[in-house]
Amino acid sequence: MSGNRAGKSLTKYKIVFLGEQGVGKTSLITRFMYDTFDDHYQATIGIDFLSKTMYLDDKTIRLQLWDTAGQERFRSLIPSYIRDSHVAIVVYDVTNKKSFEYIDKWVEDVKTERGEENVVLCIVGNKNDLSDERQVSTEEGEKKAEVLNAKIFIETSTKVGFNVKNLFRKIAKTLPEFQKSGSALLDDTSAKNKPDVIDITTNNEEPEQSSCQC
Amino acid sequence: MDFLDYQTYALDDTTTNDTQLPEPASRISFQSQPSFTEPDKTFQLPSLKSYNTTSEDNATLQERMQRYASLSLERLSLSSTSQYTNTELPTNSNGTLPRNDNLKQLLQSRETAANNADTLLSKKLSHVLDNYNRGAALPDVQLRNSFKVLEDNEECLNFKSQTLVRPDFVGSLARKSLRSDLENELLRSHLTIIEDIKPIVRRIKRLSEPIKSIQELGAGLLQKGDLKEDGSNLNMNKLHDLRQKVLQLQLQKQLLVIIRDKLTLTQVEEEVLVSAPMDVEFFAVVNKLMNIKEASSYLLSLQNPKAGQTLLNQTNLKIENANKRIYNYLVNFFYDLQSASRTFGERTFASDDRFLLTFQKSMVYLSNDLTLFNEVLKKIVKLRSQRILDEFLSQFDIDPSLKSRPIIMSAHDPLRYLGDVLAHVHSLIVDEADFMDSMFKFKSLDIQGTPKSVLQKNSEFLDGLGVNLLNETFKPSENSIRIRLEQIIRFEDNPVINLEICELLKLYQMMFIKYGIMPTSSLIQQLIVLKETSKNKILSGLIKLMETSEPEGKAGMELLPPYWLSSYMANLCDFFAKLEKSGNPDGPDKLLDSNFMDEAVSRLVNEKLVHYHQTRFPLAKKNKHEKVLLLVSEINCLDLILTRLSPFKNTVLESDDCKQVYNRINQQLDHSIKNLVALQTTLSLDKLGLGLYSNLFNMIFPVESVQDELDYDMYLPVSENPIMKKETIASNVHDKLNECLPELSSDIQDNLVFNVVSPKIAEQISQACLMEVSRFYTVFRQTLFHLYPDFVEDISTTLNFTESEFNTLVGLE
């Protein structure tokens, strides 16, 4: 039992997921939200929405995750969602060079809508576990992120759950709400006990076997 | 045999016999305990008058124990000092200690008693041994039994048989201490029993006085032997009646108390109802009121329903007041929340927040009063919808302080404007759905113990409240949303953009429904209306495009398809391409139905093109050359239409309606080609001087139907016609044939290649035309051979080309 009659303060942050079809945007969200992975591919229709509350010390923030469809016919919808988003996560598939090349176009869209400063730009190389099929090296990804002035670059694997929580932890640290409180970490104990709260502080628990990024 | 005390051999045992052997003297004074032989006579209840229960309650355990011990010792000394003044240990004939002995005495006489007991035990054992030596079996059996008893109760008496039989010092010590150990055990168990009996004794003592008085009364009554029988009966009946009356009154009282408890509120509860804060206590009182209301309905079934009515009225009044309090609480709660949201930004509650749970519980309770409940809902909807409307409109304000770009209408990108508006509404819907879900989730609410009739049933209905409120909340904003969408849709004529708008509205309709907006809600209905508008505008846009296309003037005899037609077809095909890309053209919102195809394509062919050609070639009916031009233009236009539509034949135009239209145009094209072939054939035959003869022959029997030589006989009657004279034929045909035939093929082909866009159709027409000419030439020549078998040479001179030569010259072979 907590809170007062007018509730607790809640800041909402819009995070929009961008990228080509099949790079794993929905999987990334599913892994973060429910810690599951579905092998069966199902294309997103239109724009999907999911939200999650995160607790940080005495602060509560709500992440609104907007999952966009990668299909060409839904492209016209996406700028309207980038327009008022705080974070843009551009996802590419490390086993698909083309999806990597299209990052520029997505970042351009983000910058057109939000400018350079008003958005936290993240570049995520997904499917990191498929090392045999890799077409884009980590160095290439890092270099691209640097060129595009992305604040965060990370390689993930939604299949094995590698670096997913870490990504959101990094994003959280860049948000104004978290920066105000210095380098405060998420309150582990309180977060773990809440039913609809994600604990993003367990980066050490990431499976080590998938750290091979060669 | 360490335990044998040989001193006992010195004792004189002649006075004792086997049956009167002294048993080992117990250190327990059994006389300190009440005798159980005649409990009702010898038992004396301890006086509890001196017990101060209040002080006893306050005393510590230590003090209580001490006091108890001293009391016990005091009582023991009081009761038994008079009996045992001598130092001799009192033993009865069985060797047991006197039962009325007390602990004090026991303690005082412990040493002496122990000595005496030792003496007795030694005596006993010596006697046993003596008897054993003399071969007496009975004491041995008794001894065995004694040890067996000890062994059976080994655990209780802490009897260590193994240690006892050990030959060493430990065994000796155990044997020596055996008796004292056993006595101690017995003493301990007796003390425990005494402790257990003590409270029972106290209770019995308390009852002793009333029992005594009852006994006295009974005895007094029995002594009154002089009472007359009748009088006694009368009194007894009266007593019985009175007794019955007392019982009735008691029952009445009991009933009234129950009724009072069940059907009325206590003063405390009344106070809670009026002024206590909204919490568990308050809801408990409301629960009670609900139960009273339910119970009062039973009273209405009585003969005099006045009590029920009064109770019901009173309860209703109280419930009404309670509901008013809940209503005020809910309204204040929401106002507080709203004002805090305005001042400090968005608010949230944890799912187990006390205030949230109270709010939800209040909602459940207020649902009994539909008027107030609806009032609260109205207020909530008003507050939330105002917030949503403000938020929606704020996106159109150009405020530089806002980090996000405002939604601006752009003439060159109307879709983006619509997309922005709809995306923002989408975002508002998911936000609101999130809020409603957190505030109005009643499933987890514990409402057990609430009156079943109303509250628990209501909670089922309340589960869908969040969704209902979400829909209600968006109602006031619908008009603003619609206006902003409509201002684009109403003025957009481009069919492709209208199709995209249609698709966009369809997609958002699906997404809005996904996040809680009901398909029957007016927001969705508005979207459907707008979607229908833009869908209709696709066709009207195309028709407008068709109608506004002005046919070019007559300048130049260009036979290529006109620009307006190309432009229209380009738009139409763009639309089809977009539709093809959009995925599902055959869904429930099927755009390409028979009406669409009739209006957008058939009308073009049957009205617009016909009108165009009539205007362009007014003399086509009279002038064969102009007719050829008209047909060529017609073929070109139809070919263009079919060529542009053909990529979609198996996709968006796959339906029967569309195929029908496509096939009709194809037939029209074939018809035009056939007409052109016929016309071109006539013109060619005229050019060769065979035109008249072709007409004549065809009037008798169609040339194209001629199969073999016998068919030539059909044409025998033509010999009567003056134009069929050899000389006439020679003058009409020979020169022209020789002059024009070599160039006939190139003439036809050149004409068509220049004018007919499709080389395939041009080739088809040219071939068909030359074949017709060739066929007639063959039939005509053979018929003449039949008519004039004697003048074969003359005919061969006039029609100097054999069939083979003819075909070679026109390029058919």
XYZ file of N, CA, C and O in Angstrom, chain B residues 376-463:
352
model
N -21.570 10.264 -11.623
C -20.110 10.160 -11.446
C -19.444 9.863 -12.783
O -18.448 10.484 -13.151
N -20.029 8.918 -13.499
C -19.455 8.555 -14.804
C -19.446 9.759 -15.733
O -18.470 10.007 -16.439
N -20.527 10.505 -15.671
C -20.600 11.703 -16.521
C -19.475 12.664 -16.174
O -18.845 13.260 -17.048
N -19.273 12.840 -14.871
C -18.239 13.773 -14.430
C -16.858 13.271 -14.855
O -16.024 14.055 -15.311
N -16.644 11.960 -14.679
C -15.353 11.386 -15.074
C -15.144 11.582 -16.575
O -14.094 12.028 -17.020
N -16.186 11.249 -17.316
C -16.095 11.380 -18.784
C -15.838 12.835 -19.164
O -15.000 13.119 -20.020
N -16.522 13.734 -18.464
C -16.364 15.163 -18.787
C -14.924 15.591 -18.545
O -14.307 16.248 -19.402
N -14.396 15.197 -17.385
C -13.026 15.606 -17.047
C -12.012 15.004 -18.012
O -11.127 15.687 -18.513
N -12.183 13.727 -18.265
C -11.212 13.046 -19.138
C -11.336 13.523 -20.573
O -10.341 13.708 -21.258
N -12.577 13.702 -21.034
C -12.739 14.093 -22.435
C -12.231 15.518 -22.663
O -11.692 15.819 -23.722
N -12.371 16.347 -21.637
C -11.835 17.720 -21.748
C -10.309 17.651 -21.912
O -9.723 18.358 -22.743
N -9.725 16.779 -21.123
C -8.274 16.613 -21.191
C -7.856 16.110 -22.578
O -6.902 16.599 -23.176
N -8.621 15.156 -23.070
C -8.289 14.583 -24.384
C -8.457 15.614 -25.491
O -7.605 15.746 -26.371
N -9.542 16.359 -25.386
C -9.775 17.391 -26.403
C -8.655 18.435 -26.387
O -8.146 18.835 -27.444
N -8.283 18.867 -25.174
C -7.193 19.842 -25.053
C -5.912 19.287 -25.653
O -5.205 19.971 -26.388
N -5.658 18.045 -25.318
C -4.437 17.398 -25.815
C -4.478 17.270 -27.334
O -3.476 17.496 -28.000
N -5.645 16.929 -27.836
C -5.774 16.767 -29.285
C -5.549 18.100 -29.987
O -4.783 18.191 -30.942
N -6.205 19.129 -29.473
C -6.111 20.438 -30.132
C -4.722 21.056 -29.976
O -4.279 21.820 -30.836
N -4.064 20.719 -28.870
C -2.743 21.308 -28.628
C -1.743 20.951 -29.723
O -0.799 21.682 -29.984
N -1.989 19.843 -30.388
C -1.058 19.410 -31.435
C -1.131 20.281 -32.681
O -0.254 20.218 -33.531
N -2.184 21.073 -32.778
C -2.326 21.927 -33.961
C -1.790 23.341 -33.700
O -1.732 24.154 -34.597
N -1.464 23.599 -32.426
C -0.926 24.920 -32.083
C 0.553 24.965 -32.436
O 1.293 24.032 -32.134
N 0.922 26.065 -33.022
C 2.347 26.208 -33.339
C 3.017 26.844 -32.127
O 3.001 28.059 -31.940
N 3.508 25.995 -31.279
C 4.136 26.452 -30.044
C 5.615 26.055 -30.075
O 5.941 24.867 -30.033
N 6.491 27.044 -30.138
C 7.914 26.696 -30.234
C 8.450 25.974 -28.999
O 9.469 25.283 -29.070
N 7.742 26.126 -27.862
C 8.216 25.447 -26.651
C 8.021 23.928 -26.745
O 8.684 23.163 -26.051
N 7.085 23.520 -27.595
C 6.855 22.083 -27.761
C 7.975 21.478 -28.584
O 8.390 22.048 -29.595
N 8.452 20.363 -28.136
C 9.579 19.740 -28.842
C 9.135 19.057 -30.127
O 9.891 18.972 -31.082
N 7.881 18.567 -30.115
C 7.424 17.881 -31.326
C 6.829 18.877 -32.316
O 6.293 19.918 -31.925
N 6.958 18.521 -33.581
C 6.461 19.357 -34.659
C 4.936 19.408 -34.595
O 4.298 18.383 -34.362
N 4.326 20.589 -34.791
C 2.851 20.608 -34.777
C 2.296 19.945 -36.043
O 3.006 19.800 -37.032
N 1.031 19.594 -35.957
C 0.400 18.980 -37.127
C -0.060 20.108 -38.048
O -0.929 20.907 -37.677
N 0.541 20.174 -39.189
C 0.232 21.262 -40.127
C -0.328 20.659 -41.410
O 0.190 19.666 -41.922
N -1.383 21.317 -41.905
C -1.983 20.849 -43.140
C -1.098 21.251 -44.308
O -0.669 22.401 -44.398
N -0.815 20.294 -45.154
C 0.053 20.593 -46.285
C -0.678 20.252 -47.577
O -1.237 19.167 -47.707
N -0.660 21.216 -48.512
C -1.413 21.025 -49.758
C -0.822 19.898 -50.588
O -1.552 19.147 -51.234
N 0.488 19.774 -50.555
C 1.085 18.751 -51.408
C 1.170 17.381 -50.741
O 1.520 16.401 -51.382
N 0.867 17.317 -49.470
C 0.883 16.014 -48.801
C -0.289 15.883 -47.833
O -0.130 15.865 -46.614
N -1.484 15.793 -48.408
C -2.659 15.704 -47.518
C -2.666 14.426 -46.689
O -3.188 14.410 -45.585
N -2.043 13.404 -47.250
C -2.034 12.118 -46.529
C -1.265 12.222 -45.221
O -1.616 11.607 -44.223
N -0.195 12.978 -45.248
C 0.632 13.131 -44.055
C -0.165 13.806 -42.938
O -0.084 13.419 -41.772
N -0.937 14.812 -43.339
C -1.763 15.519 -42.360
C -2.770 14.552 -41.723
O -2.896 14.481 -40.501
N -3.426 13.785 -42.589
C -4.403 12.808 -42.076
C -3.707 11.777 -41.187
O -4.216 11.411 -40.125
N -2.539 11.329 -41.641
C -1.763 10.343 -40.886
C -1.386 10.881 -39.522
O -1.503 10.183 -38.513
N -0.957 12.139 -39.479
C -0.582 12.762 -38.197
C -1.776 12.836 -37.257
O -1.669 12.515 -36.068
N -2.904 13.262 -37.814
C -4.108 13.406 -36.974
C -4.507 12.030 -36.418
O -4.719 11.873 -35.212
N -4.557 11.059 -37.309
C -4.991 9.727 -36.878
C -3.983 9.085 -35.923
O -4.369 8.422 -34.963
N -2.701 9.306 -36.191
C -1.676 8.737 -35.300
C -1.785 9.371 -33.913
O -1.610 8.684 -32.891
N -2.071 10.652 -33.887
C -2.209 11.305 -32.585
C -3.445 10.796 -31.840
O -3.398 10.563 -30.623
N -4.516 10.607 -32.580
C -5.730 10.051 -31.954
C -5.425 8.633 -31.445
O -5.825 8.267 -30.337
N -4.694 7.887 -32.234
C -4.295 6.527 -31.843
C -3.536 6.564 -30.521
O -3.799 5.792 -29.601
N -2.598 7.500 -30.465
C -1.781 7.631 -29.263
C -2.646 8.033 -28.058
O -2.460 7.522 -26.947
N -3.607 8.924 -28.293
C -4.510 9.329 -27.205
C -5.360 8.149 -26.743
O -5.604 7.969 -25.553
N -5.788 7.360 -27.700
C -6.634 6.202 -27.353
C -5.857 5.214 -26.490
O -6.357 4.756 -25.459
N -4.635 4.894 -26.901
C -3.882 3.896 -26.111
C -3.554 4.440 -24.719
O -3.570 3.698 -23.738
N -3.290 5.746 -24.650
C -3.021 6.365 -23.342
C -4.247 6.252 -22.444
O -4.148 5.874 -21.275
N -5.372 6.596 -23.018
C -6.607 6.610 -22.247
C -7.022 5.184 -21.865
O -7.488 4.954 -20.753
N -6.815 4.274 -22.807
C -7.144 2.868 -22.526
C -6.285 2.354 -21.370
O -6.765 1.632 -20.495
N -5.042 2.773 -21.374
C -4.109 2.415 -20.307
C -4.607 2.952 -18.961
O -4.629 2.237 -17.951
N -5.014 4.201 -18.973
C -5.503 4.859 -17.750
C -6.774 4.173 -17.251
O -6.887 3.831 -16.068
N -7.695 3.968 -18.173
C -8.986 3.353 -17.799
C -8.755 1.940 -17.256
O -9.401 1.515 -16.311
N -7.821 1.256 -17.886
C -7.528 -0.110 -17.459
C -6.984 -0.131 -16.032
O -7.334 -1.000 -15.226
N -6.160 0.864 -15.717
C -5.591 0.885 -14.363
C -6.625 1.319 -13.324
O -6.601 0.862 -12.193
N -7.540 2.188 -13.722
C -8.498 2.723 -12.743
C -9.740 1.839 -12.580
O -10.319 1.786 -11.509
N -10.152 1.193 -13.646
C -11.438 0.491 -13.592
C -11.287 -1.009 -13.806
O -12.036 -1.632 -14.534
N -10.269 -1.552 -13.176
C -10.057 -3.005 -13.267
C -10.627 -3.619 -11.992
O -9.983 -3.616 -10.952
N -11.839 -4.110 -12.074
C -12.513 -4.561 -10.850
C -12.338 -6.046 -10.572
O -12.754 -6.538 -9.554
N -11.744 -6.748 -11.531
C -11.663 -8.200 -11.379
C -10.836 -8.601 -10.164
O -11.144 -9.558 -9.478
N -9.775 -7.837 -9.933
C -8.891 -8.193 -8.826
C -9.427 -7.684 -7.484
O -8.903 -8.010 -6.436
N -10.472 -6.891 -7.533
C -11.003 -6.288 -6.308
C -11.709 -7.339 -5.454
O -12.524 -8.118 -5.956
N -11.385 -7.321 -4.174
C -11.996 -8.288 -3.267
C -13.315 -7.744 -2.753
O -13.349 -6.834 -1.937
N -14.384 -8.287 -3.258
C -15.693 -7.820 -2.782
C -16.438 -8.964 -2.112
O -17.646 -8.978 -2.045
N -15.671 -9.925 -1.626
C -16.289 -11.026 -0.902
C -16.913 -10.476 0.381
O -16.357 -9.590 1.016
N -18.049 -11.023 0.722
C -18.713 -10.575 1.943
C -19.706 -9.471 1.690
O -20.488 -9.121 2.552
N -19.686 -8.926 0.499
C -20.669 -7.893 0.178
C -21.983 -8.578 -0.164
O -21.964 -9.736 -0.600
N -23.106 -7.892 0.026
C -24.382 -8.550 -0.284
C -24.414 -9.039 -1.729
O -24.102 -8.283 -2.655
N -24.767 -10.305 -1.879
C -24.674 -10.960 -3.181
C -25.630 -10.363 -4.196
O -25.304 -10.199 -5.363
N -26.822 -10.030 -3.695
C -27.891 -9.655 -4.615
C -27.505 -8.511 -5.535
O -27.889 -8.468 -6.680
N -26.768 -7.583 -5.019
C -26.506 -6.392 -5.814
C -25.032 -6.261 -6.206
O -24.688 -6.255 -7.386
N -24.194 -6.206 -5.204
C -22.812 -5.807 -5.467
C -22.053 -6.779 -6.356
O -21.377 -6.372 -7.294
N -22.167 -8.060 -6.056
C -21.374 -9.017 -6.827
C -21.860 -9.118 -8.252
O -21.082 -9.328 -9.170
N -23.161 -8.932 -8.431
C -23.706 -8.937 -9.792
C -23.217 -7.693 -10.521
O -22.889 -7.732 -11.695
N -23.210 -6.592 -9.802
C -22.784 -5.333 -10.422
C -21.340 -5.396 -10.870
O -20.973 -4.790 -11.868
N -20.520 -6.097 -10.088
C -19.092 -6.114 -10.408
C -18.834 -6.747 -11.770
O -17.924 -6.365 -12.478
N -19.694 -7.696 -12.141
C -19.562 -8.303 -13.469
C -19.811 -7.251 -14.538
O -19.104 -7.159 -15.527
N -20.834 -6.454 -14.299
C -21.157 -5.389 -15.245
C -20.060 -4.334 -15.256
O -19.706 -3.778 -16.302
N -19.476 -4.117 -14.076
C -18.459 -3.074 -13.955
C -17.161 -3.431 -14.662
O -16.369 -2.546 -14.968
N -16.962 -4.718 -14.913
C -15.712 -5.113 -15.557
C -15.533 -4.479 -16.929
O -14.423 -4.224 -17.351
